mmCIF file of C-alpha atoms in Angstrom:
data_model
loop_
_atom_site.group_PDB
_atom_site.id
_atom_site.type_symbol
_atom_site.label_atom_id
_atom_site.label_comp_id
_atom_site.label_asym_id
_atom_site.label_seq_id
_atom_site.Cartn_x
_atom_site.Cartn_y
_atom_site.Cartn_z
ATOM 1 C CA MET A 1 11.421 -3.974 -18.959
ATOM 2 C CA TYR A 2 14.895 -4.699 -17.651
ATOM 3 C CA ILE A 3 16.334 -7.598 -15.640
ATOM 4 C CA ILE A 4 17.580 -6.968 -12.107
ATOM 5 C CA GLU A 5 20.555 -9.126 -11.155
ATOM 6 C CA SER A 6 20.751 -9.627 -7.402
ATOM 7 C CA ARG A 7 22.113 -12.162 -4.938
ATOM 8 C CA ASN A 8 19.866 -10.928 -2.118
ATOM 9 C CA ILE A 9 16.096 -11.107 -2.451
ATOM 10 C CA LEU A 10 15.047 -9.740 0.976
ATOM 11 C CA THR A 11 15.938 -6.320 2.360
ATOM 12 C CA PRO A 12 17.146 -5.969 5.974
ATOM 13 C CA GLN A 13 13.524 -5.053 6.850
ATOM 14 C CA ASN A 14 12.253 -8.222 5.075
ATOM 15 C CA GLY A 15 10.972 -6.370 2.053
ATOM 16 C CA LEU A 16 10.461 -8.490 -1.071
ATOM 17 C CA ASN A 17 10.552 -6.406 -4.247
ATOM 18 C CA ILE A 18 10.198 -8.662 -7.279
ATOM 19 C CA TYR A 19 9.341 -5.709 -9.493
ATOM 20 C CA ARG A 20 10.817 -2.236 -9.190
ATOM 21 C CA GLY A 21 9.673 1.014 -10.694
ATOM 22 C CA ARG A 22 6.577 2.990 -11.505
ATOM 23 C CA THR A 23 4.226 0.274 -12.690
ATOM 24 C CA GLU A 24 1.366 2.721 -13.263
ATOM 25 C CA ASP A 25 1.104 6.394 -14.242
ATOM 26 C CA SER A 26 0.990 7.686 -10.672
ATOM 27 C CA ILE A 27 1.718 11.221 -9.523
ATOM 28 C CA LEU A 28 4.636 9.838 -7.472
ATOM 29 C CA LEU A 29 7.868 8.004 -8.165
ATOM 30 C CA THR A 30 9.311 5.622 -5.564
ATOM 31 C CA GLU A 31 12.807 5.962 -7.034
ATOM 32 C CA VAL A 32 14.655 7.678 -9.877
ATOM 33 C CA PRO A 33 14.202 5.682 -13.118
ATOM 34 C CA GLY A 34 17.076 4.931 -15.483
ATOM 35 C CA GLY A 35 15.388 6.561 -18.461
ATOM 36 C CA ASP A 36 11.781 5.656 -19.102
ATOM 37 C CA ALA A 37 9.691 6.685 -16.079
ATOM 38 C CA MET A 38 7.399 3.699 -16.719
ATOM 39 C CA ASP A 39 10.161 1.119 -17.132
ATOM 40 C CA ILE A 40 9.855 -1.877 -14.806
ATOM 41 C CA GLY A 41 12.730 -3.865 -13.344
ATOM 42 C CA VAL A 42 12.178 -7.603 -12.833
ATOM 43 C CA LYS A 43 13.953 -10.156 -10.658
ATOM 44 C CA LYS A 44 13.202 -13.247 -12.732
ATOM 45 C CA ASP A 45 14.971 -15.554 -10.291
ATOM 46 C CA ALA A 46 13.025 -14.205 -7.284
ATOM 47 C CA PRO A 47 11.348 -17.539 -6.388
ATOM 48 C CA GLU A 48 14.640 -19.446 -6.392
ATOM 49 C CA LEU A 49 16.386 -16.759 -4.344
ATOM 50 C CA LEU A 50 13.484 -16.602 -1.867
ATOM 51 C CA GLU A 51 13.401 -20.372 -1.428
ATOM 52 C CA ALA A 52 17.105 -20.419 -0.633
ATOM 53 C CA ALA A 53 16.839 -17.444 1.749
ATOM 54 C CA LEU A 54 13.921 -18.839 3.771
ATOM 55 C CA LYS A 55 15.563 -22.239 4.144
ATOM 56 C CA LYS A 56 18.479 -20.551 5.908
ATOM 57 C CA ARG A 57 16.322 -18.574 8.339
ATOM 58 C CA ARG A 58 16.086 -19.725 11.931
ATOM 59 C CA SER A 59 12.985 -17.734 12.834
ATOM 60 C CA ARG A 60 9.919 -16.733 10.858
ATOM 61 C CA CYS A 61 8.866 -13.164 10.161
ATOM 62 C CA MET A 62 6.512 -10.988 8.153
ATOM 63 C CA ILE A 63 7.498 -10.384 4.520
ATOM 64 C CA LEU A 64 6.473 -7.066 2.970
ATOM 65 C CA MET A 65 5.710 -7.098 -0.754
ATOM 66 C CA GLY A 66 5.055 -4.146 -3.059
ATOM 67 C CA ASN A 67 7.001 -1.218 -1.620
ATOM 68 C CA LEU A 68 8.889 -0.429 -4.841
ATOM 69 C CA GLY A 69 6.522 -1.744 -7.499
ATOM 70 C CA ASP A 70 3.052 -3.292 -7.604
ATOM 71 C CA PRO A 71 3.329 -7.112 -7.340
ATOM 72 C CA TYR A 72 0.367 -7.375 -9.744
ATOM 73 C CA ASN A 73 1.570 -5.115 -12.530
ATOM 74 C CA ILE A 74 1.115 -6.028 -16.190
ATOM 75 C CA LEU A 75 4.207 -8.288 -16.235
ATOM 76 C CA GLU A 76 2.919 -10.567 -13.457
ATOM 77 C CA GLU A 77 0.373 -12.161 -15.802
ATOM 78 C CA LYS A 78 3.279 -13.380 -17.949
ATOM 79 C CA TYR A 79 5.827 -14.368 -15.293
ATOM 80 C CA SER A 80 3.702 -15.330 -12.213
ATOM 81 C CA LEU A 81 6.643 -14.442 -9.967
ATOM 82 C CA THR A 82 4.413 -13.039 -7.231
ATOM 83 C CA ARG A 83 2.279 -16.190 -7.133
ATOM 84 C CA ASN A 84 5.322 -18.458 -7.044
ATOM 85 C CA CYS A 85 6.853 -16.428 -4.198
ATOM 86 C CA LEU A 86 3.591 -16.507 -2.244
ATOM 87 C CA LYS A 87 3.522 -20.306 -2.537
ATOM 88 C CA ILE A 88 7.046 -20.445 -1.095
ATOM 89 C CA ILE A 89 6.021 -18.105 1.735
ATOM 90 C CA GLU A 90 3.049 -20.373 2.473
ATOM 91 C CA ASN A 91 5.156 -23.549 2.380
ATOM 92 C CA HIS A 92 7.627 -22.099 4.899
ATOM 93 C CA ASP A 93 4.881 -20.679 7.186
ATOM 94 C CA TYR A 94 5.929 -17.034 6.850
ATOM 95 C CA GLY A 95 3.480 -14.140 7.054
ATOM 96 C CA VAL A 96 2.958 -11.555 4.324
ATOM 97 C CA ILE A 97 1.773 -7.973 3.859
ATOM 98 C CA ILE A 98 1.144 -7.359 0.162
ATOM 99 C CA SER A 99 0.434 -3.876 -1.218
ATOM 100 C CA THR A 100 -1.435 -3.569 -4.502
ATOM 101 C CA LYS A 101 -3.818 -1.401 -6.503
ATOM 102 C CA GLN A 102 -4.861 -4.193 -8.873
ATOM 103 C CA SER A 103 -7.691 -6.739 -8.815
ATOM 104 C CA ALA A 104 -5.284 -9.356 -10.252
ATOM 105 C CA VAL A 105 -4.550 -10.258 -6.628
ATOM 106 C CA GLU A 106 -7.820 -12.232 -6.795
ATOM 107 C CA ARG A 107 -5.974 -14.891 -8.789
ATOM 108 C CA ASP A 108 -3.945 -15.724 -5.677
ATOM 109 C CA ILE A 109 -6.726 -15.720 -3.105
ATOM 110 C CA ASP A 110 -6.281 -19.475 -2.664
ATOM 111 C CA VAL A 111 -2.639 -19.054 -1.636
ATOM 112 C CA LEU A 112 -3.346 -16.003 0.514
ATOM 113 C CA ALA A 113 -6.131 -17.875 2.306
ATOM 114 C CA GLY A 114 -3.708 -20.716 2.990
ATOM 115 C CA ILE A 115 -1.211 -18.318 4.546
ATOM 116 C CA SER A 116 -3.976 -16.654 6.567
ATOM 117 C CA ARG A 117 -4.974 -19.935 8.180
ATOM 118 C CA LYS A 118 -1.487 -20.296 9.688
ATOM 119 C CA THR A 119 -0.268 -16.767 10.262
ATOM 120 C CA LYS A 120 -0.833 -13.140 9.382
ATOM 121 C CA CYS A 121 -1.781 -12.406 5.779
ATOM 122 C CA VAL A 122 -2.797 -8.864 4.889
ATOM 123 C CA VAL A 123 -3.597 -7.128 1.616
ATOM 124 C CA ASP A 124 -2.920 -3.379 1.809
ATOM 125 C CA ILE A 125 -5.003 -1.338 -0.647
ATOM 126 C CA THR A 126 -4.711 2.423 -1.123
ATOM 127 C CA LEU A 127 -7.863 4.526 -1.286
ATOM 128 C CA PRO A 128 -7.007 8.253 -1.346
ATOM 129 C CA THR A 129 -10.444 9.354 -2.553
ATOM 130 C CA LEU A 130 -13.906 8.112 -3.516
ATOM 131 C CA ASP A 131 -13.797 10.275 -6.666
ATOM 132 C CA ASP A 132 -12.738 8.180 -9.679
ATOM 133 C CA SER A 133 -11.605 11.230 -11.641
ATOM 134 C CA LYS A 134 -9.229 12.267 -8.865
ATOM 135 C CA LEU A 135 -8.142 8.681 -8.339
ATOM 136 C CA SER A 136 -7.033 8.211 -11.945
ATOM 137 C CA ARG A 137 -5.093 11.485 -11.843
ATOM 138 C CA LEU A 138 -3.431 10.520 -8.554
ATOM 139 C CA GLU A 139 -2.607 6.899 -9.307
ATOM 140 C CA GLY A 140 -2.970 6.440 -13.055
ATOM 141 C CA LYS A 141 -5.704 5.034 -15.273
ATOM 142 C CA GLU A 142 -4.079 1.587 -15.093
ATOM 143 C CA THR A 143 -5.186 1.108 -11.484
ATOM 144 C CA ILE A 144 -8.622 -0.163 -10.537
ATOM 145 C CA SER A 145 -11.571 2.125 -9.776
ATOM 146 C CA VAL A 146 -13.102 2.900 -6.398
ATOM 147 C CA SER A 147 -15.943 0.406 -6.886
ATOM 148 C CA GLU A 148 -13.480 -2.286 -7.980
ATOM 149 C CA ARG A 149 -11.393 -1.699 -4.859
ATOM 150 C CA LEU A 150 -14.416 -2.007 -2.626
ATOM 151 C CA ASP A 151 -15.464 -5.175 -4.452
ATOM 152 C CA LEU A 152 -11.951 -6.554 -4.001
ATOM 153 C CA ILE A 153 -12.133 -5.867 -0.263
ATOM 154 C CA LYS A 154 -15.396 -7.840 -0.101
ATOM 155 C CA LYS A 155 -13.893 -10.830 -1.886
ATOM 156 C CA LEU A 156 -10.806 -10.874 0.313
ATOM 157 C CA ARG A 157 -12.841 -10.635 3.504
ATOM 158 C CA MET A 158 -15.122 -13.474 2.335
ATOM 159 C CA GLU A 159 -11.987 -15.652 2.404
ATOM 160 C CA ARG A 160 -11.022 -14.252 5.833
ATOM 161 C CA ILE A 161 -7.995 -12.465 4.439
ATOM 162 C CA ASP A 162 -7.273 -9.307 6.419
ATOM 163 C CA VAL A 163 -7.408 -5.965 4.602
ATOM 164 C CA LEU A 164 -5.745 -2.685 5.461
ATOM 165 C CA VAL A 165 -6.721 0.448 3.539
ATOM 166 C CA THR A 166 -4.257 3.318 3.266
ATOM 167 C CA LEU A 167 -4.953 7.008 2.590
ATOM 168 C CA TYR A 168 -2.125 7.529 0.100
ATOM 169 C CA PRO A 169 -1.093 9.780 -1.468
ATOM 170 C CA MET A 170 -2.533 12.681 0.514
ATOM 171 C CA VAL A 171 -2.119 15.895 -1.524
ATOM 172 C CA PRO A 172 -3.217 19.263 -0.061
ATOM 173 C CA TYR A 173 -6.166 20.891 -1.834
ATOM 174 C CA VAL A 174 -6.736 17.670 -3.792
ATOM 175 C CA ASN A 175 -7.994 15.098 -1.280
ATOM 176 C CA ASP A 176 -7.536 16.621 2.175
ATOM 177 C CA GLU A 177 -11.025 18.039 2.682
ATOM 178 C CA GLU A 178 -12.546 16.849 5.956
ATOM 179 C CA THR A 179 -15.817 15.894 4.267
ATOM 180 C CA GLU A 180 -13.987 13.759 1.711
ATOM 181 C CA ILE A 181 -11.952 11.834 4.286
ATOM 182 C CA ARG A 182 -15.010 11.500 6.508
ATOM 183 C CA ASP A 183 -16.903 9.935 3.586
ATOM 184 C CA ILE A 184 -14.096 7.403 3.070
ATOM 185 C CA VAL A 185 -14.179 6.405 6.754
ATOM 186 C CA GLN A 186 -17.969 6.099 6.644
ATOM 187 C CA CYS A 187 -17.770 3.958 3.517
ATOM 188 C CA LEU A 188 -15.042 1.661 4.855
ATOM 189 C CA SER A 189 -16.882 1.111 8.138
ATOM 190 C CA GLU A 190 -19.242 -1.157 6.183
ATOM 191 C CA TYR A 191 -16.508 -3.434 4.829
ATOM 192 C CA ASP A 192 -15.053 -5.187 7.904
ATOM 193 C CA ILE A 193 -11.513 -3.960 7.246
ATOM 194 C CA LEU A 194 -8.704 -4.399 9.751
ATOM 195 C CA GLY A 195 -7.676 -0.754 9.763
ATOM 196 C CA PHE A 196 -7.500 2.502 7.817
ATOM 197 C CA ASP A 197 -4.024 4.007 7.870
ATOM 198 C CA LEU A 198 -4.346 7.801 7.773
ATOM 199 C CA MET A 199 -0.564 8.039 7.216
ATOM 200 C CA ASP A 200 -0.678 10.865 9.779
ATOM 201 C CA LEU A 201 -2.240 12.943 6.952
ATOM 202 C CA ARG A 202 1.249 13.595 5.599
ATOM 203 C CA LEU A 203 3.052 12.892 2.346
ATOM 204 C CA ALA A 204 6.836 12.586 2.229
ATOM 205 C CA VAL A 205 8.431 13.304 -1.161
ATOM 206 C CA LYS A 206 12.083 12.324 -1.503
ATOM 207 C CA LYS A 207 14.438 14.993 -2.846
ATOM 208 C CA SER A 208 15.404 12.807 -5.805
ATOM 209 C CA VAL A 209 11.809 12.678 -7.109
ATOM 210 C CA ARG A 210 10.539 16.047 -5.857
ATOM 211 C CA SER A 211 10.743 17.779 -9.244
ATOM 212 C CA PHE A 212 8.769 14.945 -10.851
ATOM 213 C CA PHE A 213 6.029 15.131 -8.216
ATOM 214 C CA TYR A 214 5.527 18.890 -8.315
ATOM 215 C CA THR A 215 5.572 18.950 -12.123
ATOM 216 C CA ASN A 216 2.802 16.344 -12.122
ATOM 217 C CA PHE A 217 0.922 18.108 -9.321
ATOM 218 C CA LYS A 218 0.875 21.273 -11.436
ATOM 219 C CA THR A 219 -0.129 19.449 -14.626
ATOM 220 C CA ARG A 220 -2.799 17.165 -13.199
ATOM 221 C CA PHE A 221 -4.343 19.554 -10.661
ATOM 222 C CA PRO A 222 -3.583 23.080 -11.937
ATOM 223 C CA GLU A 223 -6.163 24.943 -9.819
ATOM 224 C CA GLU A 224 -5.292 23.026 -6.661
ATOM 225 C CA TYR A 225 -1.576 23.552 -7.286
ATOM 226 C CA LYS A 226 -2.129 27.293 -7.632
ATOM 227 C CA LYS A 227 -3.900 27.390 -4.259
ATOM 228 C CA PHE A 228 -1.157 25.271 -2.702
ATOM 229 C CA CYS A 229 1.577 27.649 -3.906
ATOM 230 C CA GLN A 230 -0.195 30.671 -2.409
ATOM 231 C CA GLU A 231 0.433 29.280 1.083
ATOM 232 C CA ASN A 232 3.297 26.780 0.693
ATOM 233 C CA ILE A 233 6.679 26.193 -0.880
ATOM 234 C CA GLU A 234 7.657 23.024 -2.745
ATOM 235 C CA SER A 235 9.048 21.097 0.227
ATOM 236 C CA GLY A 236 9.701 17.434 0.917
ATOM 237 C CA GLU A 237 6.823 17.028 3.369
ATOM 238 C CA LEU A 238 3.222 17.908 2.634
ATOM 239 C CA MET A 239 0.553 18.027 5.309
ATOM 240 C CA ALA A 240 -3.207 18.243 5.112
ATOM 241 C CA ARG A 241 -4.667 21.665 5.784
ATOM 242 C CA ASN A 242 -5.674 22.171 9.424
ATOM 243 C CA HIS A 243 -3.482 19.151 10.029
ATOM 244 C CA ARG A 244 -3.700 18.758 13.807
ATOM 245 C CA LYS A 245 -7.431 19.275 14.109
ATOM 246 C CA LEU A 246 -8.190 17.128 11.070
ATOM 247 C CA LEU A 247 -6.029 14.255 12.312
ATOM 248 C CA LYS A 248 -7.644 14.430 15.753
ATOM 249 C CA ASP A 249 -11.174 14.526 14.320
ATOM 250 C CA MET A 250 -10.560 11.695 11.842
ATOM 251 C CA THR A 251 -8.908 9.537 14.507
ATOM 252 C CA GLU A 252 -11.936 10.015 16.746
ATOM 253 C CA LEU A 253 -14.277 9.155 13.872
ATOM 254 C CA CYS A 254 -12.330 5.987 13.042
ATOM 255 C CA ASN A 255 -12.447 4.946 16.688
ATOM 256 C CA GLU A 256 -16.201 5.523 16.738
ATOM 257 C CA LYS A 257 -16.546 3.263 13.709
ATOM 258 C CA GLY A 258 -14.293 0.601 15.207
ATOM 259 C CA ILE A 259 -11.581 1.171 12.609
ATOM 260 C CA PHE A 260 -7.972 1.263 13.733
ATOM 261 C CA CYS A 261 -6.071 4.163 12.125
ATOM 262 C CA GLU A 262 -2.932 5.076 14.098
ATOM 263 C CA THR A 263 0.027 4.883 11.702
ATOM 264 C CA ARG A 264 2.709 4.164 14.311
ATOM 265 C CA ARG A 265 0.854 1.212 15.780
ATOM 266 C CA ILE A 266 -0.141 -0.143 12.376
ATOM 267 C CA LYS A 267 3.530 -0.141 11.288
ATOM 268 C CA ALA A 268 4.557 -2.024 14.428
ATOM 269 C CA TRP A 269 1.726 -4.535 14.004
ATOM 270 C CA LYS A 270 2.661 -5.189 10.368
ATOM 271 C CA ARG A 271 6.117 -6.390 11.386
ATOM 272 C CA GLN A 272 4.969 -8.627 14.236
ATOM 273 C CA TYR A 273 4.856 -12.295 13.205
ATOM 274 C CA GLU A 274 1.975 -14.387 14.570
ATOM 275 C CA ASN A 275 1.412 -18.111 14.742
ATOM 276 C CA LYS A 276 -2.321 -18.762 14.551
ATOM 277 C CA THR A 277 -1.923 -22.462 15.192
ATOM 278 C CA VAL A 278 -0.908 -21.907 18.825
ATOM 279 C CA GLY A 279 -1.910 -19.465 21.557
ATOM 280 C CA LYS A 280 -3.920 -16.286 21.291
ATOM 281 C CA GLN A 281 -3.999 -14.347 18.039
ATOM 282 C CA MET A 282 -2.841 -10.752 18.447
ATOM 283 C CA THR A 283 -4.801 -7.840 16.999
ATOM 284 C CA LEU A 284 -4.069 -4.199 16.320
ATOM 285 C CA PHE A 285 -5.763 -3.328 19.607
ATOM 286 C CA ASP A 286 -2.995 -5.181 21.483
ATOM 287 C CA TYR A 287 -0.487 -2.496 20.395
#
């Protein structure tokens, strides 16, 4: 662990990254680490900085948590920085989109439910496969299993907290089979989720972490990597096989199941602040 010293707590896009780094043994890095690939940076003064920042704001917005490190990683149990920041967000009537792969978010359901009563509160959970063996190789053994994720979705929805599920990461020959994605859509259709972001069935890999990703792809999925290399080069953008047809078919299936899945519209909706205490509440279908 290392301490991050910063005077600014929110990014220009209203991102709130209390923790930075690879908080689980995933196949991907979000940024280049200083030394230890599993080292986690912490902004210990995040609640104080956030309180000061929100007091200065003239208009409310959506705050995005978890882009550069899971807000519920192993250090959160000790520091409770995520919970304290969520309380500040609730007190100032801001909305929040929080991305996590951990069931520890259940601890804060009371705060999330409070936010949800006033404005938009969404938990974004990745589900790249229904196969636990693949899941642990894609995201690390430290993340929760498929059944635990589905159970988490149930608990969040019982408290009327909105849930988005994201197909990420999508790796060719690993989890891009039509039958596999179709099974995920079928499964999620029973869980009253807000939407399933297909991420356009693409995976962008930044140049700075490309070597790390392909080394792990080869190590964790040797047979799939061999097939991939027969038809592709190690580029910065990966697409599902039969990309256009698969995206069209899966979009149609999601629509049939009443699940919103269009990445562009989901991104726009995430950033749109809503006040539930006045007027009509907007939905994804308004975009």
